[in-house]
Every structure is written in structure tokens, then in C-alpha cells.
mmCIF file of N, CA and C in Angstrom:
data_model
loop_
_atom_site.group_PDB
_atom_site.id
_atom_site.type_symbol
_atom_site.label_atom_id
_atom_site.label_comp_id
_atom_site.label_asym_id
_atom_site.label_seq_id
_atom_site.Cartn_x
_atom_site.Cartn_y
_atom_site.Cartn_z
ATOM 1 N N MET A 1 0.783 -1.271 -0.131
ATOM 2 C CA MET A 1 0.176 -0.009 -0.069
ATOM 3 C C MET A 1 0.881 1.292 -0.188
ATOM 4 N N ARG A 2 1.970 1.171 0.645
ATOM 5 C CA ARG A 2 2.930 2.286 0.681
ATOM 6 C C ARG A 2 3.193 2.888 -0.801
ATOM 7 N N GLU A 3 3.404 1.838 -1.598
ATOM 8 C CA GLU A 3 3.762 2.356 -3.059
ATOM 9 C C GLU A 3 2.650 2.979 -3.612
ATOM 10 N N ASP A 4 1.456 2.269 -3.365
ATOM 11 C CA ASP A 4 0.357 3.053 -4.083
ATOM 12 C C ASP A 4 -0.021 4.521 -3.603
ATOM 13 N N ALA A 5 0.356 4.680 -2.181
ATOM 14 C CA ALA A 5 0.432 5.975 -1.564
ATOM 15 C C ALA A 5 1.141 6.809 -2.171
ATOM 16 N N LEU A 6 2.535 6.436 -2.540
ATOM 17 C CA LEU A 6 3.527 7.307 -3.138
ATOM 18 C C LEU A 6 3.043 7.777 -4.447
ATOM 19 N N LYS A 7 2.453 6.819 -5.334
ATOM 20 C CA LYS A 7 2.017 7.042 -6.490
ATOM 21 C C LYS A 7 0.840 8.135 -6.564
ATOM 22 N N HIS A 8 -0.020 8.103 -5.445
ATOM 23 C CA HIS A 8 -1.150 9.097 -5.384
ATOM 24 C C HIS A 8 -0.451 10.319 -4.972
ATOM 25 N N LEU A 9 0.688 10.400 -4.212
ATOM 26 C CA LEU A 9 1.373 11.527 -3.628
ATOM 27 C C LEU A 9 1.953 12.264 -4.791
ATOM 28 N N SER A 10 2.659 11.439 -5.806
ATOM 29 C CA SER A 10 3.035 12.025 -6.936
ATOM 30 C C SER A 10 2.150 12.506 -7.849
ATOM 31 N N LYS A 11 0.886 12.165 -8.120
ATOM 32 C CA LYS A 11 0.013 12.689 -8.846
ATOM 33 C C LYS A 11 -0.825 14.061 -8.203
ATOM 34 N N ALA A 12 -0.640 13.854 -6.778
ATOM 35 C CA ALA A 12 -1.123 15.221 -5.902
ATOM 36 C C ALA A 12 -0.075 16.233 -6.307
ATOM 37 N N ARG A 13 1.184 16.099 -6.198
ATOM 38 C CA ARG A 13 1.971 17.030 -6.498
ATOM 39 C C ARG A 13 1.857 17.574 -7.995
ATOM 40 N N GLU A 14 1.954 16.792 -8.816
ATOM 41 C CA GLU A 14 1.679 17.011 -10.302
ATOM 42 C C GLU A 14 0.503 17.910 -10.250
ATOM 43 N N PHE A 15 -0.761 17.633 -9.858
ATOM 44 C CA PHE A 15 -1.845 18.528 -9.974
ATOM 45 C C PHE A 15 -1.627 19.789 -9.378
ATOM 46 N N LEU A 16 -0.994 19.874 -8.050
ATOM 47 C CA LEU A 16 -0.761 21.208 -7.425
ATOM 48 C C LEU A 16 0.265 22.062 -8.115
ATOM 49 N N ASP A 17 1.308 21.573 -8.701
ATOM 50 C CA ASP A 17 2.221 22.126 -9.650
ATOM 51 C C ASP A 17 1.311 22.942 -10.745
ATOM 52 N N ALA A 18 0.391 22.025 -11.424
ATOM 53 C CA ALA A 18 -0.359 22.709 -12.255
ATOM 54 C C ALA A 18 -1.274 23.852 -11.819
ATOM 55 N N ALA A 19 -2.097 23.453 -10.601
ATOM 56 C CA ALA A 19 -2.746 24.576 -10.280
ATOM 57 C C ALA A 19 -2.127 25.823 -9.879
ATOM 58 N N ASP A 20 -0.725 25.729 -9.421
ATOM 59 C CA ASP A 20 0.212 26.938 -9.105
ATOM 60 C C ASP A 20 0.279 27.604 -10.343
ATOM 61 N N LEU A 21 0.666 26.942 -11.532
ATOM 62 C CA LEU A 21 0.800 27.474 -12.828
ATOM 63 C C LEU A 21 -0.122 28.209 -13.381
ATOM 64 N N GLU A 22 -1.453 27.540 -13.417
ATOM 65 C CA GLU A 22 -2.556 28.118 -13.800
ATOM 66 C C GLU A 22 -3.138 29.344 -13.099
ATOM 67 N N LEU A 23 -2.916 29.281 -11.810
ATOM 68 C CA LEU A 23 -3.099 30.623 -10.999
ATOM 69 C C LEU A 23 -2.419 31.694 -11.455
ATOM 70 N N HIS A 24 -0.991 31.514 -11.568
ATOM 71 C CA HIS A 24 -0.120 32.331 -11.925
ATOM 72 C C HIS A 24 -0.354 32.876 -13.215
ATOM 73 N N MET A 25 -0.984 32.044 -14.198
ATOM 74 C CA MET A 25 -1.440 32.603 -15.625
ATOM 75 C C MET A 25 -2.799 33.098 -15.748
ATOM 76 N N GLU A 26 -3.565 33.260 -14.368
ATOM 77 C CA GLU A 26 -4.754 33.728 -14.272
ATOM 78 C C GLU A 26 -5.829 32.970 -14.906
ATOM 79 N N LEU A 27 -5.711 31.691 -14.964
ATOM 80 C CA LEU A 27 -6.516 30.586 -15.469
ATOM 81 C C LEU A 27 -7.116 29.972 -14.091
ATOM 82 N N HIS A 28 -8.010 30.930 -13.503
ATOM 83 C CA HIS A 28 -8.650 30.581 -12.327
ATOM 84 C C HIS A 28 -9.525 29.325 -12.194
ATOM 85 N N THR A 29 -10.186 28.907 -13.319
ATOM 86 C CA THR A 29 -11.151 27.910 -13.146
ATOM 87 C C THR A 29 -10.281 26.713 -13.257
ATOM 88 N N ALA A 30 -9.204 26.683 -14.345
ATOM 89 C CA ALA A 30 -8.228 25.472 -14.418
ATOM 90 C C ALA A 30 -7.581 25.272 -13.187
ATOM 91 N N ALA A 31 -7.157 26.308 -12.316
ATOM 92 C CA ALA A 31 -6.188 26.277 -11.158
ATOM 93 C C ALA A 31 -7.287 25.505 -10.060
ATOM 94 N N ALA A 32 -8.448 26.154 -9.964
ATOM 95 C CA ALA A 32 -9.239 25.510 -8.962
ATOM 96 C C ALA A 32 -9.711 23.877 -9.137
ATOM 97 N N SER A 33 -9.797 23.507 -10.568
ATOM 98 C CA SER A 33 -10.029 22.091 -10.820
ATOM 99 C C SER A 33 -8.730 21.371 -10.624
ATOM 100 N N SER A 34 -7.757 21.937 -10.925
ATOM 101 C CA SER A 34 -6.338 21.174 -10.666
ATOM 102 C C SER A 34 -6.101 20.929 -9.104
ATOM 103 N N ALA A 35 -6.638 21.964 -8.480
ATOM 104 C CA ALA A 35 -6.477 21.886 -7.043
ATOM 105 C C ALA A 35 -7.392 20.791 -6.223
ATOM 106 N N VAL A 36 -8.461 20.747 -6.969
ATOM 107 C CA VAL A 36 -9.297 19.748 -6.431
ATOM 108 C C VAL A 36 -8.787 18.379 -6.690
ATOM 109 N N LEU A 37 -8.429 18.121 -7.886
ATOM 110 C CA LEU A 37 -7.711 17.014 -8.312
ATOM 111 C C LEU A 37 -6.555 16.726 -7.189
ATOM 112 N N ALA A 38 -5.657 17.601 -7.056
ATOM 113 C CA ALA A 38 -4.411 17.390 -6.126
ATOM 114 C C ALA A 38 -5.105 17.021 -4.739
ATOM 115 N N GLY A 39 -6.119 17.530 -4.146
ATOM 116 C CA GLY A 39 -6.652 17.362 -2.876
ATOM 117 C C GLY A 39 -7.104 15.948 -2.861
ATOM 118 N N ILE A 40 -7.737 15.452 -3.927
ATOM 119 C CA ILE A 40 -8.422 14.054 -4.057
ATOM 120 C C ILE A 40 -7.205 13.032 -3.904
ATOM 121 N N ASN A 41 -6.206 13.243 -4.791
ATOM 122 C CA ASN A 41 -5.088 12.463 -4.715
ATOM 123 C C ASN A 41 -4.344 12.322 -3.384
ATOM 124 N N ALA A 42 -4.233 13.632 -2.847
ATOM 125 C CA ALA A 42 -3.606 13.724 -1.534
ATOM 126 C C ALA A 42 -4.374 12.740 -0.458
ATOM 127 N N LYS A 43 -5.757 12.898 -0.467
ATOM 128 C CA LYS A 43 -6.556 11.961 0.377
ATOM 129 C C LYS A 43 -6.335 10.614 0.137
ATOM 130 N N ASP A 44 -6.378 10.348 -1.162
ATOM 131 C CA ASP A 44 -5.965 8.891 -1.400
ATOM 132 C C ASP A 44 -4.805 8.516 -0.732
ATOM 133 N N ALA A 45 -3.806 9.241 -0.840
ATOM 134 C CA ALA A 45 -2.365 8.968 -0.532
ATOM 135 C C ALA A 45 -2.424 8.703 1.094
ATOM 136 N N ILE A 46 -3.127 9.756 1.640
ATOM 137 C CA ILE A 46 -3.171 9.686 3.347
ATOM 138 C C ILE A 46 -3.810 8.317 3.770
ATOM 139 N N CYS A 47 -4.956 8.184 2.957
ATOM 140 C CA CYS A 47 -5.967 6.812 3.552
ATOM 141 C C CYS A 47 -5.127 5.680 3.151
ATOM 142 N N LEU A 48 -4.420 5.536 2.172
ATOM 143 C CA LEU A 48 -3.717 4.324 1.792
ATOM 144 C C LEU A 48 -2.619 4.230 2.674
ATOM 145 N N ARG A 49 -2.021 5.153 3.165
ATOM 146 C CA ARG A 49 -0.801 5.051 3.905
ATOM 147 C C ARG A 49 -1.209 4.853 5.492
ATOM 148 N N LEU A 50 -2.379 5.329 5.921
ATOM 149 C CA LEU A 50 -2.784 5.336 7.342
ATOM 150 C C LEU A 50 -3.782 4.077 7.562
ATOM 151 N N THR A 51 -4.508 3.769 6.592
ATOM 152 C CA THR A 51 -5.562 2.532 6.689
ATOM 153 C C THR A 51 -5.282 1.486 5.825
ATOM 154 N N GLY A 52 -4.521 1.744 4.996
ATOM 155 C CA GLY A 52 -4.249 0.666 3.803
ATOM 156 C C GLY A 52 -5.248 0.371 2.759
ATOM 157 N N ARG A 53 -6.305 1.417 2.668
ATOM 158 C CA ARG A 53 -7.146 1.509 1.735
ATOM 159 C C ARG A 53 -7.815 2.691 1.302
ATOM 160 N N THR A 54 -8.314 2.915 0.274
ATOM 161 C CA THR A 54 -9.058 4.174 -0.095
ATOM 162 C C THR A 54 -10.289 3.828 -1.006
ATOM 163 N N GLY A 55 -11.473 4.532 -0.597
ATOM 164 C CA GLY A 55 -12.611 4.174 -1.382
ATOM 165 C C GLY A 55 -12.462 4.995 -2.809
ATOM 166 N N LYS A 56 -13.328 4.367 -3.766
ATOM 167 C CA LYS A 56 -13.344 5.093 -5.095
ATOM 168 C C LYS A 56 -14.965 5.307 -5.173
ATOM 169 N N SER A 57 -15.367 6.418 -5.341
ATOM 170 C CA SER A 57 -16.864 6.661 -5.736
ATOM 171 C C SER A 57 -17.054 7.822 -6.682
ATOM 172 N N ASP A 58 -17.980 7.835 -7.256
ATOM 173 C CA ASP A 58 -18.437 9.001 -8.170
ATOM 174 C C ASP A 58 -18.615 10.211 -7.221
ATOM 175 N N ASP A 59 -19.124 9.879 -6.165
ATOM 176 C CA ASP A 59 -19.681 11.279 -5.239
ATOM 177 C C ASP A 59 -18.352 11.303 -4.250
ATOM 178 N N HIS A 60 -17.678 12.314 -4.571
ATOM 179 C CA HIS A 60 -16.312 12.548 -3.795
ATOM 180 C C HIS A 60 -16.628 13.012 -2.486
ATOM 181 N N ARG A 61 -17.901 13.530 -2.117
ATOM 182 C CA ARG A 61 -18.463 13.984 -0.716
ATOM 183 C C ARG A 61 -18.178 12.792 0.319
ATOM 184 N N ALA A 62 -18.305 11.526 -0.295
ATOM 185 C CA ALA A 62 -18.207 10.566 0.466
ATOM 186 C C ALA A 62 -16.829 10.153 1.082
ATOM 187 N N ALA A 63 -15.735 10.806 0.555
ATOM 188 C CA ALA A 63 -14.516 10.822 0.682
ATOM 189 C C ALA A 63 -14.110 11.488 1.884
ATOM 190 N N VAL A 64 -14.957 12.608 2.456
ATOM 191 C CA VAL A 64 -14.659 13.492 3.477
ATOM 192 C C VAL A 64 -14.506 12.619 4.828
ATOM 193 N N PRO A 65 -15.663 11.840 5.050
ATOM 194 C CA PRO A 65 -15.468 11.100 6.333
ATOM 195 C C PRO A 65 -14.699 9.885 6.269
ATOM 196 N N GLU A 66 -14.246 9.396 5.025
ATOM 197 C CA GLU A 66 -13.131 8.496 4.970
ATOM 198 C C GLU A 66 -11.925 8.973 5.631
ATOM 199 N N LEU A 67 -11.660 10.193 4.950
ATOM 200 C CA LEU A 67 -10.466 11.041 5.535
ATOM 201 C C LEU A 67 -10.259 11.144 6.933
ATOM 202 N N ALA A 68 -11.558 11.801 7.509
ATOM 203 C CA ALA A 68 -11.648 12.023 8.776
ATOM 204 C C ALA A 68 -11.502 10.662 9.772
ATOM 205 N N ALA A 69 -11.679 9.716 9.051
ATOM 206 C CA ALA A 69 -11.781 8.295 9.936
ATOM 207 C C ALA A 69 -10.223 7.793 9.862
ATOM 208 N N ALA A 70 -9.497 8.358 9.052
ATOM 209 C CA ALA A 70 -8.230 7.957 9.021
ATOM 210 C C ALA A 70 -7.232 8.294 10.125
ATOM 211 N N GLY A 71 -7.623 8.788 11.069
ATOM 212 C CA GLY A 71 -6.550 9.247 12.244
ATOM 213 C C GLY A 71 -6.784 10.817 12.445
ATOM 214 N N PRO A 72 -5.927 11.192 13.475
ATOM 215 C CA PRO A 72 -5.878 12.499 13.553
ATOM 216 C C PRO A 72 -5.636 13.598 12.629
ATOM 217 N N SER A 73 -4.393 12.991 11.758
ATOM 218 C CA SER A 73 -4.160 13.805 10.699
ATOM 219 C C SER A 73 -5.249 14.045 9.824
ATOM 220 N N GLY A 74 -5.803 12.995 9.249
ATOM 221 C CA GLY A 74 -6.980 12.946 8.584
ATOM 222 C C GLY A 74 -8.143 13.851 9.029
ATOM 223 N N LYS A 75 -8.479 13.610 10.317
ATOM 224 C CA LYS A 75 -9.712 14.489 11.078
ATOM 225 C C LYS A 75 -9.153 15.951 10.897
ATOM 226 N N ALA A 76 -7.931 16.349 11.149
ATOM 227 C CA ALA A 76 -7.643 17.834 11.014
ATOM 228 C C ALA A 76 -7.736 18.380 9.630
ATOM 229 N N LEU A 77 -7.816 17.510 8.525
ATOM 230 C CA LEU A 77 -7.984 18.066 7.263
ATOM 231 C C LEU A 77 -9.479 17.999 6.579
ATOM 232 N N GLU A 78 -10.496 17.569 7.655
ATOM 233 C CA GLU A 78 -11.797 17.366 7.248
ATOM 234 C C GLU A 78 -12.282 18.541 6.705
ATOM 235 N N SER A 79 -12.442 19.671 7.355
ATOM 236 C CA SER A 79 -13.161 20.788 6.796
ATOM 237 C C SER A 79 -12.344 21.431 5.763
ATOM 238 N N THR A 80 -11.021 21.227 5.631
ATOM 239 C CA THR A 80 -10.318 21.915 4.287
ATOM 240 C C THR A 80 -10.653 21.006 3.160
ATOM 241 N N PHE A 81 -10.688 19.596 3.292
ATOM 242 C CA PHE A 81 -11.039 18.875 2.163
ATOM 243 C C PHE A 81 -12.643 19.144 1.768
ATOM 244 N N ARG A 82 -13.485 19.246 2.558
ATOM 245 C CA ARG A 82 -14.926 19.513 2.355
ATOM 246 C C ARG A 82 -14.917 21.072 1.412
ATOM 247 N N ARG A 83 -14.265 21.981 2.077
ATOM 248 C CA ARG A 83 -14.298 23.235 1.319
ATOM 249 C C ARG A 83 -13.598 23.043 -0.097
ATOM 250 N N LEU A 84 -12.610 22.367 -0.360
ATOM 251 C CA LEU A 84 -12.034 21.976 -1.599
ATOM 252 C C LEU A 84 -12.903 21.343 -2.479
ATOM 253 N N LEU A 85 -13.484 20.363 -1.727
ATOM 254 C CA LEU A 85 -14.314 19.462 -2.851
ATOM 255 C C LEU A 85 -15.628 20.291 -3.237
ATOM 256 N N GLY A 86 -16.042 21.290 -2.294
ATOM 257 C CA GLY A 86 -17.227 22.238 -2.596
ATOM 258 C C GLY A 86 -16.987 23.131 -3.911
ATOM 259 N N LEU A 87 -15.696 23.300 -4.305
ATOM 260 C CA LEU A 87 -15.647 23.883 -5.656
ATOM 261 C C LEU A 87 -15.356 22.796 -6.801
ATOM 262 N N LYS A 88 -15.474 21.568 -6.618
ATOM 263 C CA LYS A 88 -15.341 20.719 -7.725
ATOM 264 C C LYS A 88 -16.469 20.926 -8.682
ATOM 265 N N THR A 89 -17.660 20.993 -8.326
ATOM 266 C CA THR A 89 -18.672 21.197 -9.379
ATOM 267 C C THR A 89 -18.719 22.525 -10.289
ATOM 268 N N ALA A 90 -18.316 23.477 -9.454
ATOM 269 C CA ALA A 90 -18.402 24.786 -9.933
ATOM 270 C C ALA A 90 -17.220 25.030 -11.004
ATOM 271 N N ALA A 91 -16.120 24.436 -10.704
ATOM 272 C CA ALA A 91 -14.672 24.440 -11.525
ATOM 273 C C ALA A 91 -14.871 23.427 -12.573
ATOM 274 N N GLN A 92 -15.590 22.386 -12.462
ATOM 275 C CA GLN A 92 -15.491 21.388 -13.503
ATOM 276 C C GLN A 92 -16.518 21.119 -14.414
ATOM 277 N N TYR A 93 -17.897 21.650 -13.860
ATOM 278 C CA TYR A 93 -19.141 21.226 -14.556
ATOM 279 C C TYR A 93 -20.009 22.406 -14.829
ATOM 280 N N GLN A 94 -19.781 23.719 -14.217
ATOM 281 C CA GLN A 94 -20.664 24.694 -14.422
ATOM 282 C C GLN A 94 -20.319 25.767 -15.239
ATOM 283 N N ALA A 95 -20.910 26.506 -16.045
ATOM 284 C CA ALA A 95 -20.547 27.543 -17.042
ATOM 285 C C ALA A 95 -19.884 28.534 -16.316
ATOM 286 N N ALA A 96 -20.244 29.165 -15.240
ATOM 287 C CA ALA A 96 -19.576 30.330 -14.717
ATOM 288 C C ALA A 96 -18.161 30.247 -14.328
ATOM 289 N N PRO A 97 -17.305 31.069 -14.508
ATOM 290 C CA PRO A 97 -15.849 31.006 -14.159
ATOM 291 C C PRO A 97 -15.654 31.022 -12.558
ATOM 292 N N ILE A 98 -14.538 30.584 -12.142
ATOM 293 C CA ILE A 98 -14.053 30.544 -10.946
ATOM 294 C C ILE A 98 -13.406 32.045 -10.769
ATOM 295 N N SER A 99 -13.814 32.676 -9.418
ATOM 296 C CA SER A 99 -12.874 33.821 -9.162
ATOM 297 C C SER A 99 -11.576 33.721 -8.884
ATOM 298 N N ARG A 100 -10.666 34.704 -8.890
ATOM 299 C CA ARG A 100 -9.473 34.683 -8.494
ATOM 300 C C ARG A 100 -9.433 34.305 -6.844
ATOM 301 N N THR A 101 -10.282 34.809 -6.084
ATOM 302 C CA THR A 101 -10.201 34.503 -4.730
ATOM 303 C C THR A 101 -10.685 33.095 -4.288
ATOM 304 N N ASP A 102 -11.610 32.431 -4.878
ATOM 305 C CA ASP A 102 -11.755 31.104 -4.972
ATOM 306 C C ASP A 102 -10.874 30.200 -5.291
ATOM 307 N N ALA A 103 -10.106 30.692 -6.455
ATOM 308 C CA ALA A 103 -9.085 29.922 -7.024
ATOM 309 C C ALA A 103 -7.799 29.780 -6.062
ATOM 310 N N THR A 104 -7.437 30.864 -5.558
ATOM 311 C CA THR A 104 -6.421 31.138 -4.475
ATOM 312 C C THR A 104 -6.555 30.229 -3.289
ATOM 313 N N LYS A 105 -7.803 30.388 -2.936
ATOM 314 C CA LYS A 105 -8.374 29.447 -1.726
ATOM 315 C C LYS A 105 -8.101 27.979 -1.934
ATOM 316 N N ALA A 106 -8.560 27.568 -3.088
ATOM 317 C CA ALA A 106 -8.242 26.239 -3.637
ATOM 318 C C ALA A 106 -7.008 25.813 -3.680
ATOM 319 N N VAL A 107 -6.157 26.429 -4.047
ATOM 320 C CA VAL A 107 -4.696 26.127 -4.142
ATOM 321 C C VAL A 107 -4.136 26.215 -2.766
ATOM 322 N N GLU A 108 -4.368 27.098 -1.937
ATOM 323 C CA GLU A 108 -3.984 26.997 -0.523
ATOM 324 C C GLU A 108 -4.624 25.670 0.280
ATOM 325 N N TRP A 109 -5.896 25.340 0.032
ATOM 326 C CA TRP A 109 -6.439 24.020 0.497
ATOM 327 C C TRP A 109 -5.559 22.825 0.202
ATOM 328 N N ALA A 110 -5.423 22.765 -1.212
ATOM 329 C CA ALA A 110 -4.946 21.838 -1.839
ATOM 330 C C ALA A 110 -3.463 21.684 -1.241
ATOM 331 N N THR A 111 -2.571 22.719 -1.190
ATOM 332 C CA THR A 111 -1.481 22.592 -0.829
ATOM 333 C C THR A 111 -1.246 22.115 0.908
ATOM 334 N N ARG A 112 -2.285 22.445 1.656
ATOM 335 C CA ARG A 112 -2.334 21.735 2.965
ATOM 336 C C ARG A 112 -2.545 20.246 2.812
ATOM 337 N N MET A 113 -3.378 19.763 1.872
ATOM 338 C CA MET A 113 -3.649 18.500 1.777
ATOM 339 C C MET A 113 -2.243 17.866 1.216
ATOM 340 N N VAL A 114 -1.633 18.155 0.236
ATOM 341 C CA VAL A 114 -0.502 17.411 -0.201
ATOM 342 C C VAL A 114 0.443 17.546 0.850
ATOM 343 N N ASP A 115 0.681 18.785 1.479
ATOM 344 C CA ASP A 115 1.799 18.717 2.664
ATOM 345 C C ASP A 115 1.463 17.592 3.658
ATOM 346 N N ALA A 116 0.235 17.257 3.899
ATOM 347 C CA ALA A 116 -0.089 16.290 4.857
ATOM 348 C C ALA A 116 0.030 14.889 4.415
ATOM 349 N N ALA A 117 -0.334 14.879 2.912
ATOM 350 C CA ALA A 117 0.034 13.572 2.406
ATOM 351 C C ALA A 117 1.572 13.210 2.364
ATOM 352 N N ARG A 118 2.335 14.232 1.977
ATOM 353 C CA ARG A 118 3.774 14.084 2.310
ATOM 354 C C ARG A 118 4.032 13.555 3.547
ATOM 355 N N ASP A 119 3.646 14.244 4.652
ATOM 356 C CA ASP A 119 4.099 13.851 5.933
ATOM 357 C C ASP A 119 3.576 12.537 6.149
ATOM 358 N N ALA A 120 2.398 12.167 5.912
ATOM 359 C CA ALA A 120 1.980 10.753 5.980
ATOM 360 C C ALA A 120 2.728 9.566 5.301
ATOM 361 N N THR A 121 3.110 9.930 4.108
ATOM 362 C CA THR A 121 3.742 8.842 3.294
ATOM 363 C C THR A 121 5.051 8.835 3.683
ATOM 364 N N HIS A 122 5.687 9.855 4.251
ATOM 365 C CA HIS A 122 7.156 9.584 4.575
ATOM 366 C C HIS A 122 7.404 9.271 6.171
ATOM 367 N N SER A 123 6.318 9.029 6.807
ATOM 368 C CA SER A 123 6.481 8.682 8.350
ATOM 369 C C SER A 123 6.885 7.143 8.512
#
């Protein structure tokens, strides 16, 4: 499971790097979408490392309690992950663009998630 956790961490970092670049280029909707994907992969890395499994569901909101149940580090990220997932539909499916403010918040939240995934996978 550690190997799979590291693979998800690598994907999370890649999506976070993309989100940072997109934010710098003022591609706010793309930045928010990439940040959401970074957060989802970070959650998978954390859960795989701490519990040995991660759920796969079309409804990513189900992933929030899974993260919270992964232990103290997962519980600490519960509200961050919930807020990040709250932007998924707007960033990926709705016609209206994401604001600079929301994109910046999404990247900040994803950064917290990826940092926690790094810590979990390297412990």
C-alpha cells in the first residue's frame, strides 16, 4: 500500500504544480479544478498510508468521512477537504468561471492536503 500511496502523492504534487502555474497565468477555473484533483489524490495517499485502503466513488463527498476516519491527521483536514470539494462542481461542470479569490483558496487548501500527504507517506 505504501507504493500506491506514493503514486497518489506524486499525482497530487503534479496537479498542485499545475494549479500553481494556472493561478499564476490567471486561469482561475483551471487552477481550482487542478487543486481539487490534487486534494483528491492527497486524500487517497493519506488513507492508503494510514488505513491501507481508499474508497473510489463517483460522489467525492463520501471521501470526507473516510479521510476523517483515517486518524488525527485526516480528521484535522476534514474541513479543508470539504471546502475544496465544494468547488469541484463549479470548477469542472458549471458554465460560470471561478473567481481569483476562490482559485487562490483552492490552491491553499490543496497545498495543505498535499503537505499532509507528504508527511503521512514519509512517516
